[in-house]
Amino acid sequence: MDVDYGKCWDTSKKSWKSTLILAYQSLGVVYGDLSISPLYVYKSTFAEDIHHSETNEEIFGVLSFVFWTLTLVPLFKYVFIVLRADDNGEGGTFALYSLICRHAKVSLLPNRQVADEALSTYKLEHSPETKNSSRMKLLLEKHKSLHTALLILVLLGTCMVIGDGLLTPAISVFSAVSGLELSMSRDHHQYAVIPITCFILVCLFALQHYGTHRVGFCFAPIVMTWLLCISALGLYNIIHWNPQVYKALSPYYMVKFLKKTRKGGWMSLGGILLCITGSEAMFADLGHFSYAAIQIAFTFLVYPALILAYMGQAAFLSRHHHTIHKIGFYVSVPDCVRWPVLVIAILASVVGSQAIISGTFSIINQSQSLGCFPRVKVVHTNAKIHGQIYIPEINWILMILCVAVTIGFRDTKHMGNASGLAVMAVMLVTTCLTSLVIILCWNKPPILALGFLLLFGSIELLYFSASVIKFLEGAWLPILLALFLVTVMFVWHYATVKKYEYDLHNKVSLEWLLALGPSLGITRVPGIGLVFTDLTSGIPANFSRFVTNLPAYHRILVFVCVKSVPVPFVPPAERYLVGRVGPAAHRSYRCIVRYGYRDVHQDVDSFESELVSRLADFIRYDWYKAHGIIDTCNEDDGSRSGASSAECRLTVIGTLDLSGAPAFELEENVQPASVSVGFPTVESVTDVIEMQPVVRRVRFAIDNESEVDSRGEMDAQLQEELEDLYAAQEAGTAFVLGHSHVKAKQGSSMLKRLAINYGYNFLRRNCRGADVSLKVPPASLLEVGMVYIV
């Protein structure tokens, strides 16, 4: 018993130790943005709308607002509620959308398959559905307009995160550098702060291609030093200037503040809300750490440090009503430590900016994976640490816009108004999506979701209204940026869906493929032909066009569909779904490669070799099963379909150990031509499901003795097919991709013609092509021109 107890205690100690290490590491990644907010909150709040008077009602009222906003939004909403709405440990806007799409059929993603629900990461809550959650689910699934509205809401939140990635570096670095005004004359300060800020921003973006892991080891110590610094300054100012400042934490001072300042006080909320900028990072970066680590770091270090910092500034200002300089962070810093604090503040602002820039890269990559953003180059800066990426085009665009904002606005007030609007818009989107998760995924009573929505939604709407009213004073920037990005993303997604529907309705039958032969002048050439398509069944139209113009195709033909599924990750062992197209003698296969929205796509060399390996494993499996060597263990006998088809099975081929007892997972489905009925005109991709597989998981083990006994019967044909595969690999691989031009059909509305003919085609010509995204060697590329009339 003592030994067991000691082991349990040791395991518990290790668990707590790893959690505390993660909590420490999260400081540099998650809390950089939130921790530097004391640099500009009071300065933005007292910029113009209200003034600091000798009664101290304004400064105490602002402190009370800051305290309760930090307590209700980051602490109660995010730490205790929203962080629990994770998707297999992942957080963020797309994680919430993914959860909702898995519990209700509201996704607009194309080539959806029921077989995707068999993924191990496609887990659903096992709590029974309540009557109310079922009603909400039916309501969302019934109205197609709600599907579109939900997608636009998610895209809006995504665009505001991108806007925050543009504004946060500008306001953070500018506020940190503005501390020079206390040590320089006004004339010199005016010409020094802007150039220094722009220089730091350019350096920050120029170093992005190295990846955060190269300098990440110093991020946590910098933020830790900064938090301890502002805590110490806060305690000093409280004790030295006004120990009674804690009384201002009472909500009474908020009411008193609003009674006195009225409209000016309401408008000043646009500056107060900056105290919670960066809160969304706690949820967005959840996948890199753990719930307990983020909770511990915020509750026991970040939150107390921020409260002390704001109380200390308020204590100082309550005794200084006629300061020489404008209200700001540095006026409360003693002269003897001002320069060290300035250096630490600049370093902390760079760390905070780095976190939001990395988050912007991540969310754009997720948008691209889900078909909601034009294809851009994604560079993985660290092969060992997942999720550290760099997007060159986005990086340089952000840098140019960030420098332009700094030069154009030139003050904290306008930057704060713009940043505040973006922050509150993202939080409103998160609140709305979390309310749906509470009903649909957690199966809680709607009254709880409504209470959550009303409590936090009303707080955020109050702050949002104070930001919107300052439209002409900087708030126009995130609105304009969001409208532009939402338009780009929605047009791209809409055209992608329409292309998919066109492919679906114009695919050719399997009989057409099987009829191709020497009698029609068709020849088979050595090598492997990989035909890329979005379809998960049937023969794509681009292949029929290819054969019509060039009457030959490869000895080994593989129809490859690279698709995204609404999960963050797909385990490598479940990624490949392989099946035959036609009889074994035809040497044609279908391979569906599934990725989650946070998965790293393989490069072409590893993809080609792994695809051949999985095809070889499938060929062995198929022959073993055909000759009765595999002992299947059916888990659901009633799910077997009696339909027979030349393309009737897709098998999940995982990592195999042929020397032992390999394990396969079989997905059986009905005939692939079973497209959902009732669509002379397809209203939504959710109406189009190419295959409705009746999932049946079976596991088998190959007995070595039976394998030896049966080798004489099937070895010749099996070896012949494997030799054909490896010989084709030696001969070379050709990648057949469609080169599309999309046109709106006659009679389309002016808006649709503008979106398709001009908007989408402009984006398609100026973004990276599918061959570049897949890293296809130019010498192995065969492009088939296709005109889509949608």
mmCIF file of C-alpha atoms in Angstrom, residues 397-645:
data_model
loop_
_atom_site.group_PDB
_atom_site.id
_atom_site.type_symbol
_atom_site.label_atom_id
_atom_site.label_comp_id
_atom_site.label_asym_id
_atom_site.label_seq_id
_atom_site.Cartn_x
_atom_site.Cartn_y
_atom_site.Cartn_z
ATOM 1 C CA ILE A 397 0.853 43.093 -46.078
ATOM 2 C CA LEU A 398 0.462 43.322 -42.286
ATOM 3 C CA MET A 399 3.803 45.121 -41.991
ATOM 4 C CA ILE A 400 2.879 47.747 -44.611
ATOM 5 C CA LEU A 401 -0.561 48.333 -43.088
ATOM 6 C CA CYS A 402 0.855 48.418 -39.557
ATOM 7 C CA VAL A 403 3.417 51.087 -40.468
ATOM 8 C CA ALA A 404 0.725 53.004 -42.383
ATOM 9 C CA VAL A 405 -1.571 52.981 -39.319
ATOM 10 C CA THR A 406 1.255 54.241 -37.103
ATOM 11 C CA ILE A 407 2.133 57.088 -39.468
ATOM 12 C CA GLY A 408 -1.488 57.901 -40.259
ATOM 13 C CA PHE A 409 -2.991 57.966 -36.756
ATOM 14 C CA ARG A 410 0.086 59.165 -34.827
ATOM 15 C CA ASP A 411 -1.652 58.913 -31.437
ATOM 16 C CA THR A 412 -2.969 56.359 -28.980
ATOM 17 C CA LYS A 413 -6.516 57.688 -29.138
ATOM 18 C CA HIS A 414 -7.258 56.746 -32.763
ATOM 19 C CA MET A 415 -5.348 53.465 -32.525
ATOM 20 C CA GLY A 416 -7.228 52.591 -29.335
ATOM 21 C CA ASN A 417 -10.614 53.304 -30.923
ATOM 22 C CA ALA A 418 -9.781 51.048 -33.863
ATOM 23 C CA SER A 419 -8.308 48.262 -31.738
ATOM 24 C CA GLY A 420 -11.178 48.384 -29.233
ATOM 25 C CA LEU A 421 -13.807 47.844 -31.921
ATOM 26 C CA ALA A 422 -11.972 44.829 -33.339
ATOM 27 C CA VAL A 423 -11.547 43.294 -29.871
ATOM 28 C CA MET A 424 -15.205 43.669 -28.907
ATOM 29 C CA ALA A 425 -16.446 42.330 -32.256
ATOM 30 C CA VAL A 426 -14.413 39.124 -31.768
ATOM 31 C CA MET A 427 -15.736 38.737 -28.222
ATOM 32 C CA LEU A 428 -19.342 39.189 -29.366
ATOM 33 C CA VAL A 429 -18.872 36.469 -31.977
ATOM 34 C CA THR A 430 -17.376 34.145 -29.341
ATOM 35 C CA THR A 431 -20.300 34.845 -26.992
ATOM 36 C CA CYS A 432 -22.877 34.016 -29.684
ATOM 37 C CA LEU A 433 -21.121 30.807 -30.749
ATOM 38 C CA THR A 434 -20.574 29.672 -27.149
ATOM 39 C CA SER A 435 -24.300 30.123 -26.486
ATOM 40 C CA LEU A 436 -25.028 27.678 -29.314
ATOM 41 C CA VAL A 437 -22.412 25.260 -27.949
ATOM 42 C CA ILE A 438 -24.098 25.332 -24.515
ATOM 43 C CA ILE A 439 -27.387 24.182 -26.086
ATOM 44 C CA LEU A 440 -26.274 21.920 -28.947
ATOM 45 C CA CYS A 441 -23.075 20.350 -27.595
ATOM 46 C CA TRP A 442 -23.455 20.457 -23.822
ATOM 47 C CA ASN A 443 -27.242 19.855 -23.989
ATOM 48 C CA LYS A 444 -27.890 22.387 -21.254
ATOM 49 C CA PRO A 445 -31.248 24.145 -20.809
ATOM 50 C CA PRO A 446 -31.699 27.141 -23.147
ATOM 51 C CA ILE A 447 -32.207 29.376 -20.101
ATOM 52 C CA LEU A 448 -28.511 28.907 -19.232
ATOM 53 C CA ALA A 449 -27.428 29.799 -22.759
ATOM 54 C CA LEU A 450 -29.755 32.794 -22.732
ATOM 55 C CA GLY A 451 -28.373 33.920 -19.365
ATOM 56 C CA PHE A 452 -24.812 33.598 -20.680
ATOM 57 C CA LEU A 453 -25.732 35.537 -23.812
ATOM 58 C CA LEU A 454 -27.548 38.309 -21.941
ATOM 59 C CA LEU A 455 -24.939 38.738 -19.201
ATOM 60 C CA PHE A 456 -21.801 38.871 -21.286
ATOM 61 C CA GLY A 457 -23.456 40.011 -24.504
ATOM 62 C CA SER A 458 -24.903 43.106 -22.800
ATOM 63 C CA ILE A 459 -21.483 44.025 -21.338
ATOM 64 C CA GLU A 460 -19.806 43.615 -24.707
ATOM 65 C CA LEU A 461 -22.572 45.446 -26.565
ATOM 66 C CA LEU A 462 -22.172 48.388 -24.173
ATOM 67 C CA TYR A 463 -18.479 48.612 -24.956
ATOM 68 C CA PHE A 464 -19.085 47.928 -28.649
ATOM 69 C CA SER A 465 -21.534 50.824 -28.880
ATOM 70 C CA ALA A 466 -18.972 53.145 -27.271
ATOM 71 C CA SER A 467 -16.480 52.090 -29.957
ATOM 72 C CA VAL A 468 -18.834 52.349 -32.940
ATOM 73 C CA ILE A 469 -19.793 55.922 -32.010
ATOM 74 C CA LYS A 470 -16.168 56.857 -32.675
ATOM 75 C CA PHE A 471 -16.393 55.763 -36.283
ATOM 76 C CA LEU A 472 -14.721 58.891 -37.626
ATOM 77 C CA GLU A 473 -12.023 58.826 -34.930
ATOM 78 C CA GLY A 474 -10.365 55.579 -35.946
ATOM 79 C CA ALA A 475 -13.111 52.960 -35.553
ATOM 80 C CA TRP A 476 -13.719 53.052 -39.321
ATOM 81 C CA LEU A 477 -10.515 51.123 -39.973
ATOM 82 C CA PRO A 478 -11.467 47.677 -38.575
ATOM 83 C CA ILE A 479 -14.987 48.031 -40.025
ATOM 84 C CA LEU A 480 -13.602 48.793 -43.489
ATOM 85 C CA LEU A 481 -11.009 46.040 -43.199
ATOM 86 C CA ALA A 482 -13.618 43.501 -42.009
ATOM 87 C CA LEU A 483 -16.022 44.359 -44.861
ATOM 88 C CA PHE A 484 -13.243 43.907 -47.401
ATOM 89 C CA LEU A 485 -11.994 40.611 -45.919
ATOM 90 C CA VAL A 486 -15.495 39.165 -45.403
ATOM 91 C CA THR A 487 -16.286 39.964 -49.040
ATOM 92 C CA VAL A 488 -13.078 38.287 -50.244
ATOM 93 C CA MET A 489 -13.577 35.218 -48.053
ATOM 94 C CA PHE A 490 -17.271 34.797 -48.842
ATOM 95 C CA VAL A 491 -16.755 35.226 -52.604
ATOM 96 C CA TRP A 492 -13.961 32.643 -52.530
ATOM 97 C CA HIS A 493 -16.048 30.207 -50.509
ATOM 98 C CA TYR A 494 -19.178 30.761 -52.650
ATOM 99 C CA ALA A 495 -17.299 30.162 -55.920
ATOM 100 C CA THR A 496 -15.558 27.096 -54.464
ATOM 101 C CA VAL A 497 -18.935 25.612 -53.524
ATOM 102 C CA LYS A 498 -20.386 26.381 -56.957
ATOM 103 C CA LYS A 499 -17.407 24.713 -58.668
ATOM 104 C CA TYR A 500 -17.932 21.652 -56.523
ATOM 105 C CA GLU A 501 -21.634 21.491 -57.428
ATOM 106 C CA TYR A 502 -20.734 21.802 -61.119
ATOM 107 C CA ASP A 503 -18.242 18.929 -60.800
ATOM 108 C CA LEU A 504 -20.806 16.847 -58.969
ATOM 109 C CA HIS A 505 -23.480 17.265 -61.650
ATOM 110 C CA ASN A 506 -21.057 16.758 -64.541
ATOM 111 C CA LYS A 507 -19.141 13.719 -63.349
ATOM 112 C CA VAL A 508 -19.127 10.711 -65.677
ATOM 113 C CA SER A 509 -20.107 7.166 -64.832
ATOM 114 C CA LEU A 510 -17.830 4.321 -63.891
ATOM 115 C CA GLU A 511 -19.040 2.377 -66.933
ATOM 116 C CA TRP A 512 -17.552 5.086 -69.166
ATOM 117 C CA LEU A 513 -14.137 4.577 -67.586
ATOM 118 C CA LEU A 514 -14.315 0.789 -67.847
ATOM 119 C CA ALA A 515 -15.288 1.039 -71.520
ATOM 120 C CA LEU A 516 -12.096 2.901 -72.386
ATOM 121 C CA GLY A 517 -9.712 0.558 -74.109
ATOM 122 C CA PRO A 518 -7.686 -0.250 -77.237
ATOM 123 C CA SER A 519 -10.873 -0.626 -79.272
ATOM 124 C CA LEU A 520 -11.430 3.111 -78.816
ATOM 125 C CA GLY A 521 -7.815 3.986 -79.509
ATOM 126 C CA ILE A 522 -7.001 4.504 -75.802
ATOM 127 C CA THR A 523 -3.599 3.330 -74.601
ATOM 128 C CA ARG A 524 -2.178 2.863 -71.108
ATOM 129 C CA VAL A 525 1.260 4.381 -70.579
ATOM 130 C CA PRO A 526 3.777 3.450 -67.859
ATOM 131 C CA GLY A 527 3.677 5.359 -64.596
ATOM 132 C CA ILE A 528 1.217 6.523 -61.964
ATOM 133 C CA GLY A 529 -1.388 9.140 -62.805
ATOM 134 C CA LEU A 530 -2.709 11.077 -59.811
ATOM 135 C CA VAL A 531 -5.945 12.818 -60.818
ATOM 136 C CA PHE A 532 -6.818 15.442 -58.207
ATOM 137 C CA THR A 533 -10.489 16.162 -57.691
ATOM 138 C CA ASP A 534 -12.856 17.427 -54.998
ATOM 139 C CA LEU A 535 -15.235 14.523 -55.661
ATOM 140 C CA THR A 536 -15.268 11.540 -53.342
ATOM 141 C CA SER A 537 -17.027 9.268 -55.860
ATOM 142 C CA GLY A 538 -17.489 9.085 -59.604
ATOM 143 C CA ILE A 539 -15.148 10.132 -62.394
ATOM 144 C CA PRO A 540 -14.444 13.884 -62.565
ATOM 145 C CA ALA A 541 -15.191 15.803 -65.754
ATOM 146 C CA ASN A 542 -11.612 17.061 -66.028
ATOM 147 C CA PHE A 543 -10.389 13.473 -66.502
ATOM 148 C CA SER A 544 -12.890 12.796 -69.277
ATOM 149 C CA ARG A 545 -11.760 16.016 -70.953
ATOM 150 C CA PHE A 546 -8.142 14.922 -70.541
ATOM 151 C CA VAL A 547 -8.748 11.523 -72.184
ATOM 152 C CA THR A 548 -10.810 13.107 -74.958
ATOM 153 C CA ASN A 549 -7.939 15.407 -75.945
ATOM 154 C CA LEU A 550 -5.100 12.988 -75.214
ATOM 155 C CA PRO A 551 -6.285 9.391 -75.733
ATOM 156 C CA ALA A 552 -3.991 7.815 -73.176
ATOM 157 C CA TYR A 553 -3.717 7.508 -69.425
ATOM 158 C CA HIS A 554 -1.372 5.865 -66.966
ATOM 159 C CA ARG A 555 -1.090 2.199 -66.114
ATOM 160 C CA ILE A 556 -1.864 2.960 -62.481
ATOM 161 C CA LEU A 557 -4.658 5.496 -62.135
ATOM 162 C CA VAL A 558 -5.482 7.065 -58.760
ATOM 163 C CA PHE A 559 -8.280 9.561 -58.191
ATOM 164 C CA VAL A 560 -7.081 11.641 -55.241
ATOM 165 C CA CYS A 561 -9.343 13.832 -53.143
ATOM 166 C CA VAL A 562 -7.573 16.014 -50.567
ATOM 167 C CA LYS A 563 -10.335 17.223 -48.278
ATOM 168 C CA SER A 564 -10.754 19.052 -44.990
ATOM 169 C CA VAL A 565 -12.993 17.744 -42.245
ATOM 170 C CA PRO A 566 -14.421 19.784 -39.352
ATOM 171 C CA VAL A 567 -11.959 18.509 -36.750
ATOM 172 C CA PRO A 568 -8.655 20.078 -35.681
ATOM 173 C CA PHE A 569 -6.534 16.984 -36.384
ATOM 174 C CA VAL A 570 -6.883 13.698 -38.230
ATOM 175 C CA PRO A 571 -4.654 10.916 -36.819
ATOM 176 C CA PRO A 572 -2.158 9.724 -39.485
ATOM 177 C CA ALA A 573 -3.473 6.170 -39.138
ATOM 178 C CA GLU A 574 -6.953 7.356 -40.166
ATOM 179 C CA ARG A 575 -5.945 9.837 -42.872
ATOM 180 C CA TYR A 576 -6.086 7.627 -45.964
ATOM 181 C CA LEU A 577 -9.365 6.177 -47.189
ATOM 182 C CA VAL A 578 -8.570 3.821 -50.085
ATOM 183 C CA GLY A 579 -10.726 1.776 -52.472
ATOM 184 C CA ARG A 580 -10.844 0.316 -55.953
ATOM 185 C CA VAL A 581 -12.396 1.927 -59.002
ATOM 186 C CA GLY A 582 -13.475 -0.966 -61.184
ATOM 187 C CA PRO A 583 -12.081 -4.512 -61.091
ATOM 188 C CA ALA A 584 -8.568 -5.319 -59.906
ATOM 189 C CA ALA A 585 -7.340 -5.820 -63.471
ATOM 190 C CA HIS A 586 -8.143 -2.196 -64.328
ATOM 191 C CA ARG A 587 -5.538 -0.927 -61.819
ATOM 192 C CA SER A 588 -7.604 2.097 -60.865
ATOM 193 C CA TYR A 589 -8.035 3.303 -57.291
ATOM 194 C CA ARG A 590 -9.579 6.066 -55.261
ATOM 195 C CA CYS A 591 -7.761 7.679 -52.346
ATOM 196 C CA ILE A 592 -9.369 10.240 -50.057
ATOM 197 C CA VAL A 593 -6.813 12.097 -47.942
ATOM 198 C CA ARG A 594 -8.394 13.781 -44.939
ATOM 199 C CA TYR A 595 -6.894 16.708 -43.024
ATOM 200 C CA GLY A 596 -8.139 18.675 -40.037
ATOM 201 C CA TYR A 597 -8.164 22.459 -40.043
ATOM 202 C CA ARG A 598 -4.936 22.594 -37.995
ATOM 203 C CA ASP A 599 -3.120 19.722 -39.706
ATOM 204 C CA VAL A 600 0.158 20.168 -41.552
ATOM 205 C CA HIS A 601 -0.159 19.119 -45.198
ATOM 206 C CA GLN A 602 2.591 16.850 -46.463
ATOM 207 C CA ASP A 603 5.073 17.838 -49.137
ATOM 208 C CA VAL A 604 4.814 16.098 -52.487
ATOM 209 C CA ASP A 605 7.726 13.673 -51.975
ATOM 210 C CA SER A 606 6.487 12.203 -48.727
ATOM 211 C CA PHE A 607 2.909 12.276 -50.006
ATOM 212 C CA GLU A 608 3.780 10.304 -53.156
ATOM 213 C CA SER A 609 5.797 7.644 -51.323
ATOM 214 C CA GLU A 610 3.226 7.289 -48.550
ATOM 215 C CA LEU A 611 0.384 7.073 -51.060
ATOM 216 C CA VAL A 612 2.115 4.212 -52.865
ATOM 217 C CA SER A 613 2.745 2.511 -49.526
ATOM 218 C CA ARG A 614 -0.931 2.811 -48.549
ATOM 219 C CA LEU A 615 -2.023 1.509 -51.975
ATOM 220 C CA ALA A 616 0.237 -1.513 -51.519
ATOM 221 C CA ASP A 617 -1.243 -2.154 -48.077
ATOM 222 C CA PHE A 618 -4.744 -1.874 -49.488
ATOM 223 C CA ILE A 619 -3.935 -4.302 -52.327
ATOM 224 C CA ARG A 620 -2.693 -6.888 -49.807
ATOM 225 C CA TYR A 621 -5.727 -6.355 -47.638
ATOM 226 C CA ASP A 622 -8.123 -6.680 -50.579
ATOM 227 C CA TRP A 623 -6.556 -9.943 -51.740
ATOM 228 C CA TYR A 624 -6.498 -11.376 -48.230
ATOM 229 C CA LYS A 625 -10.164 -10.569 -47.797
ATOM 230 C CA ALA A 626 -11.129 -11.857 -51.247
ATOM 231 C CA HIS A 627 -9.558 -15.237 -50.476
ATOM 232 C CA GLY A 628 -11.072 -15.520 -47.004
ATOM 233 C CA ILE A 629 -7.788 -15.301 -45.102
ATOM 234 C CA ILE A 630 -8.963 -12.313 -43.100
ATOM 235 C CA ASP A 631 -11.084 -13.180 -40.116
ATOM 236 C CA THR A 632 -13.407 -10.165 -39.837
ATOM 237 C CA CYS A 633 -15.206 -9.414 -36.641
ATOM 238 C CA ASN A 634 -18.340 -7.490 -37.570
ATOM 239 C CA GLU A 635 -19.434 -5.032 -34.903
ATOM 240 C CA ASP A 636 -22.671 -4.114 -36.620
ATOM 241 C CA ASP A 637 -24.072 -6.911 -38.765
ATOM 242 C CA GLY A 638 -27.201 -4.973 -39.535
ATOM 243 C CA SER A 639 -25.322 -2.150 -41.183
ATOM 244 C CA ARG A 640 -24.083 -4.165 -44.153
ATOM 245 C CA SER A 641 -25.463 -3.100 -47.480
ATOM 246 C CA GLY A 642 -26.602 -5.713 -49.949
ATOM 247 C CA ALA A 643 -25.771 -3.524 -52.923
ATOM 248 C CA SER A 644 -22.976 -4.638 -55.206
ATOM 249 C CA SER A 645 -20.849 -2.218 -57.091
#
